[in-house]
């Protein structure tokens, strides 16, 4: 009896926790609006994004889960502006991608709604959660799959964290090199420009004098 | 579960008895070394999360004594509830000129949250930021800030709003990074059997390392943002130098040629009028 009661409570509270546990942060999105987020990540890093949409229901005067027909377009661009993910998901979705080049990746969301009456002048509420790298790991799943104890799982987490730190350090080195190249290029350009400017000035001055001299000689003024 | 290593009492251990924390709650350990003592009284604080922590600790201590499915089930869902409280979001987005973007987060009373933000690119690298509680009271309002950190304990249960505004700027888009952390770190695993026992030295060391690595990752994020800011500024400078050198070359040529033309035109007119006068 206690077991069954406990099970029921477990199921109920699991449902409650599933709702309260879901990503809390949300923002409002217009119908044709496109919202983009930037993630600067090293290469070979996994990114998992979860989103949930809600639509304003005038009758209940509250935000209710969106109709199944309403979907969201998710587009992910890599640092070279190449599309690495472009898919349409439902009103609730989860997208995953792994970066193959280090740099700024752009994640853009916009709704696929073409019927303007669907939003009825209101806004779409989008709950979003993006997890990068080590935070994207599901430790409960890893523990179950590899049958790890608490301590082993904690050590596994530490290993993942350290690997993430290493990747970020390598990325930092690459970025610093690019920064240095940019600065050296600026330095070079300034140097060349000052030399060229001096030469141009001198040559223009000479040309001006010669041209005017020949002009005045032709006009018999000199 | 794994066998517990009993720690010797003695001069090598400082501090009092270990509170009833376990591996699942890293924020509680904070690297303190302690000797395993008697089980703490019910209601002992497990996490610095506020009154909820004490309440759940009491419940947990109470049900862990129960045998059977009911007790374990209750423990599982208490873990789930607790795990649901902590959270956070770290996002970087572009704020167009004369725009305002708001984000909302539902929070429970007693939770501590921290909002860090930094402007990465655009204009003078500043943005207006404001944080409001569910009743509309302004908790934080700053104008034209480049970066800041705001911590607050939620007094009211409801939806908290924080907004970034670029309305004072007419043409510069800003890229803003923000990190909104709520509560404490959630436990790594559902753990029902070791709730009331003390940490072993190994576990305590692991938790210390985990927290140190968290702070390393935070530092890395900070340096990454600063580096991005400087690098983008350097790239803009490079572009400006290019445009300026080409522009100035053209300007020089145009000005010098037109000077010569103008001068020539003066003397040509005078000649013509002089010719007219003489005849």
PDB file of C-alpha atoms in Angstrom, chain B:
ATOM      1  CA  UNK B   1      27.394   2.000  -2.795  1.00  0.00           C
ATOM      2  CA  UNK B   2      31.160   2.287  -2.407  1.00  0.00           C
ATOM      3  CA  UNK B   3      32.576   1.402   0.988  1.00  0.00           C
ATOM      4  CA  UNK B   4      33.158   4.401   3.177  1.00  0.00           C
ATOM      5  CA  UNK B   5      36.714   4.994   4.249  1.00  0.00           C
ATOM      6  CA  UNK B   6      36.783   5.833   7.915  1.00  0.00           C
ATOM      7  CA  UNK B   7      38.941   8.841   8.545  1.00  0.00           C
ATOM      8  CA  UNK B   8      41.230   8.839  11.528  1.00  0.00           C
ATOM      9  CA  UNK B   9      40.690  11.473  14.120  1.00  0.00           C
ATOM     10  CA  UNK B  10      43.799  13.358  14.984  1.00  0.00           C
ATOM     11  CA  UNK B  11      45.832  16.457  14.587  1.00  0.00           C
ATOM     12  CA  UNK B  12      45.827  16.281  10.795  1.00  0.00           C
ATOM     13  CA  UNK B  13      42.170  17.125  10.661  1.00  0.00           C
ATOM     14  CA  UNK B  14      40.975  20.584  11.326  1.00  0.00           C
ATOM     15  CA  UNK B  15      37.458  21.736  11.782  1.00  0.00           C
ATOM     16  CA  UNK B  16      34.528  20.121  13.435  1.00  0.00           C
ATOM     17  CA  UNK B  17      32.448  17.155  12.357  1.00  0.00           C
ATOM     18  CA  UNK B  18      31.380  16.996   8.751  1.00  0.00           C
ATOM     19  CA  UNK B  19      27.865  18.224   8.176  1.00  0.00           C
ATOM     20  CA  UNK B  20      25.527  15.898   6.384  1.00  0.00           C
ATOM     21  CA  UNK B  21      26.693  16.772   2.883  1.00  0.00           C
ATOM     22  CA  UNK B  22      27.603  14.387   0.175  1.00  0.00           C
ATOM     23  CA  UNK B  23      29.239  14.294  -3.163  1.00  0.00           C
ATOM     24  CA  UNK B  24      26.080  15.442  -4.825  1.00  0.00           C
ATOM     25  CA  UNK B  25      26.260  18.922  -3.357  1.00  0.00           C
ATOM     26  CA  UNK B  26      29.595  20.404  -4.315  1.00  0.00           C
ATOM     27  CA  UNK B  27      28.896  23.925  -3.167  1.00  0.00           C
ATOM     28  CA  UNK B  28      28.544  22.730   0.376  1.00  0.00           C
ATOM     29  CA  UNK B  29      31.941  21.130   0.766  1.00  0.00           C
ATOM     30  CA  UNK B  30      34.109  24.144  -0.050  1.00  0.00           C
ATOM     31  CA  UNK B  31      37.277  22.185   0.484  1.00  0.00           C
ATOM     32  CA  UNK B  32      36.981  21.974   4.188  1.00  0.00           C
ATOM     33  CA  UNK B  33      38.503  18.939   5.760  1.00  0.00           C
ATOM     34  CA  UNK B  34      36.562  17.505   8.580  1.00  0.00           C
ATOM     35  CA  UNK B  35      36.323  14.422  10.706  1.00  0.00           C
ATOM     36  CA  UNK B  36      33.218  12.303  10.347  1.00  0.00           C
ATOM     37  CA  UNK B  37      31.174  12.807  13.431  1.00  0.00           C
ATOM     38  CA  UNK B  38      27.704  11.899  14.536  1.00  0.00           C
ATOM     39  CA  UNK B  39      24.850  12.557  12.188  1.00  0.00           C
ATOM     40  CA  UNK B  40      23.773  16.175  12.386  1.00  0.00           C
ATOM     41  CA  UNK B  41      20.410  17.083  13.862  1.00  0.00           C
ATOM     42  CA  UNK B  42      17.466  17.160  11.511  1.00  0.00           C
ATOM     43  CA  UNK B  43      16.966  20.419   9.776  1.00  0.00           C
ATOM     44  CA  UNK B  44      20.668  21.065   9.335  1.00  0.00           C
ATOM     45  CA  UNK B  45      21.385  23.250   6.310  1.00  0.00           C
ATOM     46  CA  UNK B  46      22.744  21.272   3.430  1.00  0.00           C
ATOM     47  CA  UNK B  47      23.155  23.995   0.863  1.00  0.00           C
ATOM     48  CA  UNK B  48      23.441  27.724   1.024  1.00  0.00           C
ATOM     49  CA  UNK B  49      20.319  27.931  -1.060  1.00  0.00           C
ATOM     50  CA  UNK B  50      17.998  29.330   1.558  1.00  0.00           C
ATOM     51  CA  UNK B  51      15.047  28.052   3.526  1.00  0.00           C
ATOM     52  CA  UNK B  52      14.190  25.443   0.898  1.00  0.00           C
ATOM     53  CA  UNK B  53      17.467  23.697   1.553  1.00  0.00           C
ATOM     54  CA  UNK B  54      16.731  23.356   5.248  1.00  0.00           C
ATOM     55  CA  UNK B  55      13.236  22.130   4.534  1.00  0.00           C
ATOM     56  CA  UNK B  56      14.381  19.509   2.060  1.00  0.00           C
ATOM     57  CA  UNK B  57      17.136  18.445   4.420  1.00  0.00           C
ATOM     58  CA  UNK B  58      14.596  17.816   7.116  1.00  0.00           C
ATOM     59  CA  UNK B  59      12.403  15.856   4.722  1.00  0.00           C
ATOM     60  CA  UNK B  60      15.324  13.922   3.396  1.00  0.00           C
ATOM     61  CA  UNK B  61      16.655  12.998   6.777  1.00  0.00           C
ATOM     62  CA  UNK B  62      13.151  11.968   7.765  1.00  0.00           C
ATOM     63  CA  UNK B  63      12.395   9.732   4.790  1.00  0.00           C
ATOM     64  CA  UNK B  64      15.816   8.162   4.523  1.00  0.00           C
ATOM     65  CA  UNK B  65      15.040   6.312   7.683  1.00  0.00           C
ATOM     66  CA  UNK B  66      11.992   4.752   6.065  1.00  0.00           C
ATOM     67  CA  UNK B  67      12.320   1.480   4.308  1.00  0.00           C
ATOM     68  CA  UNK B  68      10.610   0.376   1.137  1.00  0.00           C
ATOM     69  CA  UNK B  69       9.493   1.885  -2.120  1.00  0.00           C
ATOM     70  CA  UNK B  70       7.693   4.835  -0.629  1.00  0.00           C
ATOM     71  CA  UNK B  71      10.691   6.238   1.158  1.00  0.00           C
ATOM     72  CA  UNK B  72      13.023   5.824  -1.784  1.00  0.00           C
ATOM     73  CA  UNK B  73      10.475   7.275  -4.181  1.00  0.00           C
ATOM     74  CA  UNK B  74      10.026  10.305  -1.992  1.00  0.00           C
ATOM     75  CA  UNK B  75      13.770  10.771  -1.873  1.00  0.00           C
ATOM     76  CA  UNK B  76      13.986  10.562  -5.651  1.00  0.00           C
ATOM     77  CA  UNK B  77      11.397  13.206  -6.222  1.00  0.00           C
ATOM     78  CA  UNK B  78      12.796  15.461  -3.546  1.00  0.00           C
ATOM     79  CA  UNK B  79      16.058  15.309  -5.447  1.00  0.00           C
ATOM     80  CA  UNK B  80      14.241  16.124  -8.651  1.00  0.00           C
ATOM     81  CA  UNK B  81      12.509  19.090  -7.070  1.00  0.00           C
ATOM     82  CA  UNK B  82      15.737  20.404  -5.706  1.00  0.00           C
ATOM     83  CA  UNK B  83      17.489  19.889  -9.000  1.00  0.00           C
ATOM     84  CA  UNK B  84      14.743  21.875 -10.654  1.00  0.00           C
ATOM     85  CA  UNK B  85      15.479  24.970  -8.668  1.00  0.00           C
ATOM     86  CA  UNK B  86      18.996  25.653  -9.761  1.00  0.00           C
ATOM     87  CA  UNK B  87      19.663  26.798 -13.274  1.00  0.00           C
ATOM     88  CA  UNK B  88      20.941  29.607 -15.339  1.00  0.00           C
ATOM     89  CA  UNK B  89      21.586  30.872 -18.789  1.00  0.00           C
ATOM     90  CA  UNK B  90      24.610  32.270 -20.525  1.00  0.00           C
ATOM     91  CA  UNK B  91      23.865  33.955 -23.828  1.00  0.00           C
ATOM     92  CA  UNK B  92      25.448  36.398 -26.256  1.00  0.00           C
ATOM     93  CA  UNK B  93      23.133  38.337 -28.520  1.00  0.00           C
ATOM     94  CA  UNK B  94      23.162  41.339 -30.780  1.00  0.00           C
ATOM     95  CA  UNK B  95      21.260  44.409 -29.709  1.00  0.00           C
ATOM     96  CA  UNK B  96      20.394  46.648 -32.677  1.00  0.00           C
ATOM     97  CA  UNK B  97      20.469  50.423 -32.344  1.00  0.00           C
ATOM     98  CA  UNK B  98      17.540  52.060 -30.555  1.00  0.00           C
ATOM     99  CA  UNK B  99      16.383  48.626 -29.411  1.00  0.00           C
ATOM    100  CA  UNK B 100      15.531  47.108 -26.079  1.00  0.00           C
ATOM    101  CA  UNK B 101      15.521  43.415 -25.330  1.00  0.00           C
ATOM    102  CA  UNK B 102      14.159  41.788 -22.237  1.00  0.00           C
ATOM    103  CA  UNK B 103      14.554  38.360 -20.750  1.00  0.00           C
ATOM    104  CA  UNK B 104      12.378  36.825 -18.082  1.00  0.00           C
ATOM    105  CA  UNK B 105      13.051  34.118 -15.553  1.00  0.00           C
ATOM    106  CA  UNK B 106      10.579  32.632 -13.094  1.00  0.00           C
ATOM    107  CA  UNK B 107      12.134  32.365  -9.657  1.00  0.00           C
ATOM    108  CA  UNK B 108      11.079  31.165  -6.255  1.00  0.00           C
ATOM    109  CA  UNK B 109      11.377  33.111  -3.087  1.00  0.00           C
ATOM    110  CA  UNK B 110      14.686  32.761  -1.284  1.00  0.00           C
ATOM    111  CA  UNK B 111      16.747  31.894  -4.323  1.00  0.00           C
ATOM    112  CA  UNK B 112      19.893  33.848  -4.881  1.00  0.00           C
ATOM    113  CA  UNK B 113      20.613  34.938  -8.433  1.00  0.00           C
ATOM    114  CA  UNK B 114      23.511  36.728 -10.090  1.00  0.00           C
ATOM    115  CA  UNK B 115      23.457  38.630 -13.357  1.00  0.00           C
ATOM    116  CA  UNK B 116      26.790  39.380 -15.045  1.00  0.00           C
ATOM    117  CA  UNK B 117      26.845  41.245 -18.310  1.00  0.00           C
ATOM    118  CA  UNK B 118      29.479  42.666 -20.592  1.00  0.00           C
ATOM    119  CA  UNK B 119      29.346  44.527 -23.872  1.00  0.00           C
ATOM    120  CA  UNK B 120      31.658  42.964 -26.438  1.00  0.00           C
ATOM    121  CA  UNK B 121      31.342  45.097 -29.553  1.00  0.00           C
ATOM    122  CA  UNK B 122      29.763  48.297 -30.727  1.00  0.00           C
ATOM    123  CA  UNK B 123      30.058  52.028 -30.224  1.00  0.00           C
ATOM    124  CA  UNK B 124      31.428  52.959 -26.827  1.00  0.00           C
ATOM    125  CA  UNK B 125      30.865  49.428 -25.516  1.00  0.00           C
ATOM    126  CA  UNK B 126      28.128  50.487 -23.135  1.00  0.00           C
ATOM    127  CA  UNK B 127      24.532  49.496 -22.556  1.00  0.00           C
ATOM    128  CA  UNK B 128      21.684  50.307 -20.171  1.00  0.00           C
ATOM    129  CA  UNK B 129      20.597  47.472 -17.925  1.00  0.00           C
ATOM    130  CA  UNK B 130      17.689  47.121 -15.542  1.00  0.00           C
ATOM    131  CA  UNK B 131      16.348  44.306 -13.365  1.00  0.00           C
ATOM    132  CA  UNK B 132      12.769  44.232 -12.064  1.00  0.00           C
ATOM    133  CA  UNK B 133      11.005  41.945  -9.645  1.00  0.00           C
ATOM    134  CA  UNK B 134       7.529  40.467 -10.318  1.00  0.00           C
ATOM    135  CA  UNK B 135       5.850  43.462  -8.659  1.00  0.00           C
ATOM    136  CA  UNK B 136       7.542  45.894 -11.017  1.00  0.00           C
ATOM    137  CA  UNK B 137       9.969  47.206  -8.440  1.00  0.00           C
ATOM    138  CA  UNK B 138      13.321  48.138  -9.946  1.00  0.00           C
ATOM    139  CA  UNK B 139      16.063  46.169  -8.271  1.00  0.00           C
ATOM    140  CA  UNK B 140      18.905  47.425 -10.407  1.00  0.00           C
ATOM    141  CA  UNK B 141      19.136  50.222 -12.921  1.00  0.00           C
ATOM    142  CA  UNK B 142      22.312  51.458 -14.524  1.00  0.00           C
ATOM    143  CA  UNK B 143      22.894  53.479 -17.666  1.00  0.00           C
ATOM    144  CA  UNK B 144      25.791  53.154 -20.089  1.00  0.00           C
ATOM    145  CA  UNK B 145      27.655  50.466 -18.264  1.00  0.00           C
ATOM    146  CA  UNK B 146      30.361  48.421 -19.942  1.00  0.00           C
ATOM    147  CA  UNK B 147      30.202  45.461 -17.577  1.00  0.00           C
ATOM    148  CA  UNK B 148      28.727  44.765 -14.197  1.00  0.00           C
ATOM    149  CA  UNK B 149      27.673  42.058 -11.806  1.00  0.00           C
ATOM    150  CA  UNK B 150      24.456  42.152  -9.781  1.00  0.00           C
ATOM    151  CA  UNK B 151      23.517  39.679  -7.049  1.00  0.00           C
ATOM    152  CA  UNK B 152      20.184  39.558  -5.308  1.00  0.00           C
ATOM    153  CA  UNK B 153      18.124  37.239  -3.171  1.00  0.00           C
ATOM    154  CA  UNK B 154      14.603  36.839  -4.537  1.00  0.00           C
ATOM    155  CA  UNK B 155      12.055  38.043  -2.008  1.00  0.00           C
ATOM    156  CA  UNK B 156       8.968  37.346  -4.071  1.00  0.00           C
ATOM    157  CA  UNK B 157       8.052  34.274  -6.075  1.00  0.00           C
ATOM    158  CA  UNK B 158       7.362  35.214  -9.656  1.00  0.00           C
ATOM    159  CA  UNK B 159       8.850  36.255 -12.942  1.00  0.00           C
ATOM    160  CA  UNK B 160      11.923  38.459 -12.758  1.00  0.00           C
ATOM    161  CA  UNK B 161      12.752  40.588 -15.796  1.00  0.00           C
ATOM    162  CA  UNK B 162      16.058  41.986 -16.890  1.00  0.00           C
ATOM    163  CA  UNK B 163      16.357  44.275 -19.885  1.00  0.00           C
ATOM    164  CA  UNK B 164      19.181  45.641 -21.981  1.00  0.00           C
ATOM    165  CA  UNK B 165      18.613  48.879 -23.791  1.00  0.00           C
ATOM    166  CA  UNK B 166      20.524  50.486 -26.634  1.00  0.00           C
ATOM    167  CA  UNK B 167      17.978  53.245 -27.117  1.00  0.00           C
ATOM    168  CA  UNK B 168      20.512  56.014 -26.584  1.00  0.00           C
ATOM    169  CA  UNK B 169      22.489  54.942 -29.623  1.00  0.00           C
ATOM    170  CA  UNK B 170      21.456  55.868 -33.146  1.00  0.00           C
ATOM    171  CA  UNK B 171      23.646  53.731 -35.303  1.00  0.00           C
ATOM    172  CA  UNK B 172      25.812  51.312 -33.354  1.00  0.00           C
ATOM    173  CA  UNK B 173      24.764  47.724 -32.815  1.00  0.00           C
ATOM    174  CA  UNK B 174      25.965  46.232 -29.603  1.00  0.00           C
ATOM    175  CA  UNK B 175      26.854  42.650 -28.861  1.00  0.00           C
ATOM    176  CA  UNK B 176      25.988  41.890 -25.255  1.00  0.00           C
ATOM    177  CA  UNK B 177      27.006  38.846 -23.213  1.00  0.00           C
ATOM    178  CA  UNK B 178      25.100  37.996 -20.067  1.00  0.00           C
ATOM    179  CA  UNK B 179      25.315  35.190 -17.539  1.00  0.00           C
ATOM    180  CA  UNK B 180      22.311  34.650 -15.305  1.00  0.00           C
ATOM    181  CA  UNK B 181      23.024  32.164 -12.528  1.00  0.00           C
ATOM    182  CA  UNK B 182      20.315  30.939 -10.192  1.00  0.00           C
ATOM    183  CA  UNK B 183      20.695  29.098  -6.945  1.00  0.00           C
ATOM    184  CA  UNK B 184      23.394  26.551  -6.351  1.00  0.00           C
ATOM    185  CA  UNK B 185      24.744  23.930  -8.612  1.00  0.00           C
ATOM    186  CA  UNK B 186      22.380  20.996  -8.963  1.00  0.00           C
ATOM    187  CA  UNK B 187      23.490  17.598  -7.730  1.00  0.00           C
ATOM    188  CA  UNK B 188      25.202  15.418 -10.264  1.00  0.00           C
ATOM    189  CA  UNK B 189      23.290  12.230  -9.539  1.00  0.00           C
ATOM    190  CA  UNK B 190      20.205  11.094  -7.776  1.00  0.00           C
ATOM    191  CA  UNK B 191      21.556   9.591  -4.631  1.00  0.00           C
ATOM    192  CA  UNK B 192      19.359   8.169  -2.025  1.00  0.00           C
ATOM    193  CA  UNK B 193      21.474   6.018   0.201  1.00  0.00           C
ATOM    194  CA  UNK B 194      24.277   8.350   1.194  1.00  0.00           C
ATOM    195  CA  UNK B 195      22.293  11.396   2.106  1.00  0.00           C
ATOM    196  CA  UNK B 196      23.154  11.566   5.758  1.00  0.00           C
ATOM    197  CA  UNK B 197      26.703  10.269   5.779  1.00  0.00           C
ATOM    198  CA  UNK B 198      29.865  12.296   5.692  1.00  0.00           C
ATOM    199  CA  UNK B 199      32.220  12.933   2.837  1.00  0.00           C
ATOM    200  CA  UNK B 200      35.338  10.863   2.483  1.00  0.00           C
ATOM    201  CA  UNK B 201      38.628  12.523   1.849  1.00  0.00           C
ATOM    202  CA  UNK B 202      38.539  11.470  -1.808  1.00  0.00           C
ATOM    203  CA  UNK B 203      35.109  12.905  -2.358  1.00  0.00           C
ATOM    204  CA  UNK B 204      35.984  16.084  -0.571  1.00  0.00           C
ATOM    205  CA  UNK B 205      39.107  16.466  -2.720  1.00  0.00           C
ATOM    206  CA  UNK B 206      37.067  15.857  -5.879  1.00  0.00           C
ATOM    207  CA  UNK B 207      34.595  18.502  -4.889  1.00  0.00           C
ATOM    208  CA  UNK B 208      37.402  20.965  -4.207  1.00  0.00           C
ATOM    209  CA  UNK B 209      38.909  20.275  -7.615  1.00  0.00           C
ATOM    210  CA  UNK B 210      35.501  20.672  -9.249  1.00  0.00           C
ATOM    211  CA  UNK B 211      34.985  24.076  -7.684  1.00  0.00           C
ATOM    212  CA  UNK B 212      38.505  25.183  -8.615  1.00  0.00           C
ATOM    213  CA  UNK B 213      37.865  24.103 -12.210  1.00  0.00           C
ATOM    214  CA  UNK B 214      34.611  26.036 -12.208  1.00  0.00           C
ATOM    215  CA  UNK B 215      36.499  29.161 -11.273  1.00  0.00           C
ATOM    216  CA  UNK B 216      39.104  28.436 -13.976  1.00  0.00           C
ATOM    217  CA  UNK B 217      36.339  28.161 -16.559  1.00  0.00           C
ATOM    218  CA  UNK B 218      34.868  31.438 -15.317  1.00  0.00           C
ATOM    219  CA  UNK B 219      38.249  33.138 -15.682  1.00  0.00           C
ATOM    220  CA  UNK B 220      38.599  31.725 -19.168  1.00  0.00           C
ATOM    221  CA  UNK B 221      35.225  33.155 -20.136  1.00  0.00           C
ATOM    222  CA  UNK B 222      36.266  36.523 -18.763  1.00  0.00           C
ATOM    223  CA  UNK B 223      39.514  36.499 -20.724  1.00  0.00           C
ATOM    224  CA  UNK B 224      37.793  35.264 -23.856  1.00  0.00           C
ATOM    225  CA  UNK B 225      35.383  38.209 -23.730  1.00  0.00           C
ATOM    226  CA  UNK B 226      38.124  40.759 -23.163  1.00  0.00           C
ATOM    227  CA  UNK B 227      40.191  39.257 -25.959  1.00  0.00           C
ATOM    228  CA  UNK B 228      37.197  39.328 -28.306  1.00  0.00           C
ATOM    229  CA  UNK B 229      36.668  42.982 -27.480  1.00  0.00           C
ATOM    230  CA  UNK B 230      40.290  43.910 -28.177  1.00  0.00           C
ATOM    231  CA  UNK B 231      40.549  41.784 -31.297  1.00  0.00           C
ATOM    232  CA  UNK B 232      37.439  43.309 -32.838  1.00  0.00           C
ATOM    233  CA  UNK B 233      38.726  46.770 -32.042  1.00  0.00           C
ATOM    234  CA  UNK B 234      42.049  45.914 -33.725  1.00  0.00           C
ATOM    235  CA  UNK B 235      40.274  44.573 -36.812  1.00  0.00           C
ATOM    236  CA  UNK B 236      38.187  47.735 -37.029  1.00  0.00           C
ATOM    237  CA  UNK B 237      41.341  49.826 -36.739  1.00  0.00           C
ATOM    238  CA  UNK B 238      42.908  47.819 -39.552  1.00  0.00           C
ATOM    239  CA  UNK B 239      39.905  48.435 -41.785  1.00  0.00           C
ATOM    240  CA  UNK B 240      39.817  52.115 -40.944  1.00  0.00           C
ATOM    241  CA  UNK B 241      43.493  52.485 -41.813  1.00  0.00           C
ATOM    242  CA  UNK B 242      42.857  50.834 -45.203  1.00  0.00           C
ATOM    243  CA  UNK B 243      39.876  53.018 -46.032  1.00  0.00           C
ATOM    244  CA  UNK B 244      41.605  56.149 -44.843  1.00  0.00           C
ATOM    245  CA  UNK B 245      44.768  55.574 -46.878  1.00  0.00           C
ATOM    246  CA  UNK B 246      42.824  54.929 -50.091  1.00  0.00           C
ATOM    247  CA  UNK B 247      40.546  57.871 -49.402  1.00  0.00           C
ATOM    248  CA  UNK B 248      43.378  60.225 -48.671  1.00  0.00           C
ATOM    249  CA  UNK B 249      45.225  59.236 -51.847  1.00  0.00           C
ATOM    250  CA  UNK B 250      42.183  60.056 -53.938  1.00  0.00           C
ATOM    251  CA  UNK B 251      41.646  63.297 -52.064  1.00  0.00           C
ATOM    252  CA  UNK B 252      45.249  64.349 -52.602  1.00  0.00           C
ATOM    253  CA  UNK B 253      45.072  63.674 -56.327  1.00  0.00           C
ATOM    254  CA  UNK B 254      41.759  65.472 -56.736  1.00  0.00           C
ATOM    255  CA  UNK B 255      42.899  68.488 -54.746  1.00  0.00           C
ATOM    256  CA  UNK B 256      46.243  68.855 -56.499  1.00  0.00           C
ATOM    257  CA  UNK B 257      44.800  68.520 -60.005  1.00  0.00           C
ATOM    258  CA  UNK B 258      41.969  70.952 -59.275  1.00  0.00           C
ATOM    259  CA  UNK B 259      44.464  73.459 -57.790  1.00  0.00           C
ATOM    260  CA  UNK B 260      46.452  73.431 -61.014  1.00  0.00           C
ATOM    261  CA  UNK B 261      43.275  73.744 -63.102  1.00  0.00           C
ATOM    262  CA  UNK B 262      42.036  76.654 -61.032  1.00  0.00           C
ATOM    263  CA  UNK B 263      45.325  78.474 -61.244  1.00  0.00           C
ATOM    264  CA  UNK B 264      45.472  78.001 -64.986  1.00  0.00           C
ATOM    265  CA  UNK B 265      41.949  79.307 -65.326  1.00  0.00           C
ATOM    266  CA  UNK B 266      42.873  82.555 -63.501  1.00  0.00           C
ATOM    267  CA  UNK B 267      45.623  83.348 -65.985  1.00  0.00           C
ATOM    268  CA  UNK B 268      43.591  82.381 -69.017  1.00  0.00           C
ATOM    269  CA  UNK B 269      40.794  84.805 -68.133  1.00  0.00           C
ATOM    270  CA  UNK B 270      43.166  87.666 -67.371  1.00  0.00           C
ATOM    271  CA  UNK B 271      44.829  87.136 -70.763  1.00  0.00           C
ATOM    272  CA  UNK B 272      41.460  87.233 -72.536  1.00  0.00           C
ATOM    273  CA  UNK B 273      40.299  90.397 -70.741  1.00  0.00           C
ATOM    274  CA  UNK B 274      43.706  91.999 -71.255  1.00  0.00           C
ATOM    275  CA  UNK B 275      43.424  91.186 -74.964  1.00  0.00           C
ATOM    276  CA  UNK B 276      39.974  92.764 -75.117  1.00  0.00           C
ATOM    277  CA  UNK B 277      41.132  95.912 -73.329  1.00  0.00           C
ATOM    278  CA  UNK B 278      44.164  96.462 -75.596  1.00  0.00           C
ATOM    279  CA  UNK B 279      42.157  96.474 -78.849  1.00  0.00           C
TER     280      UNK B 279
END
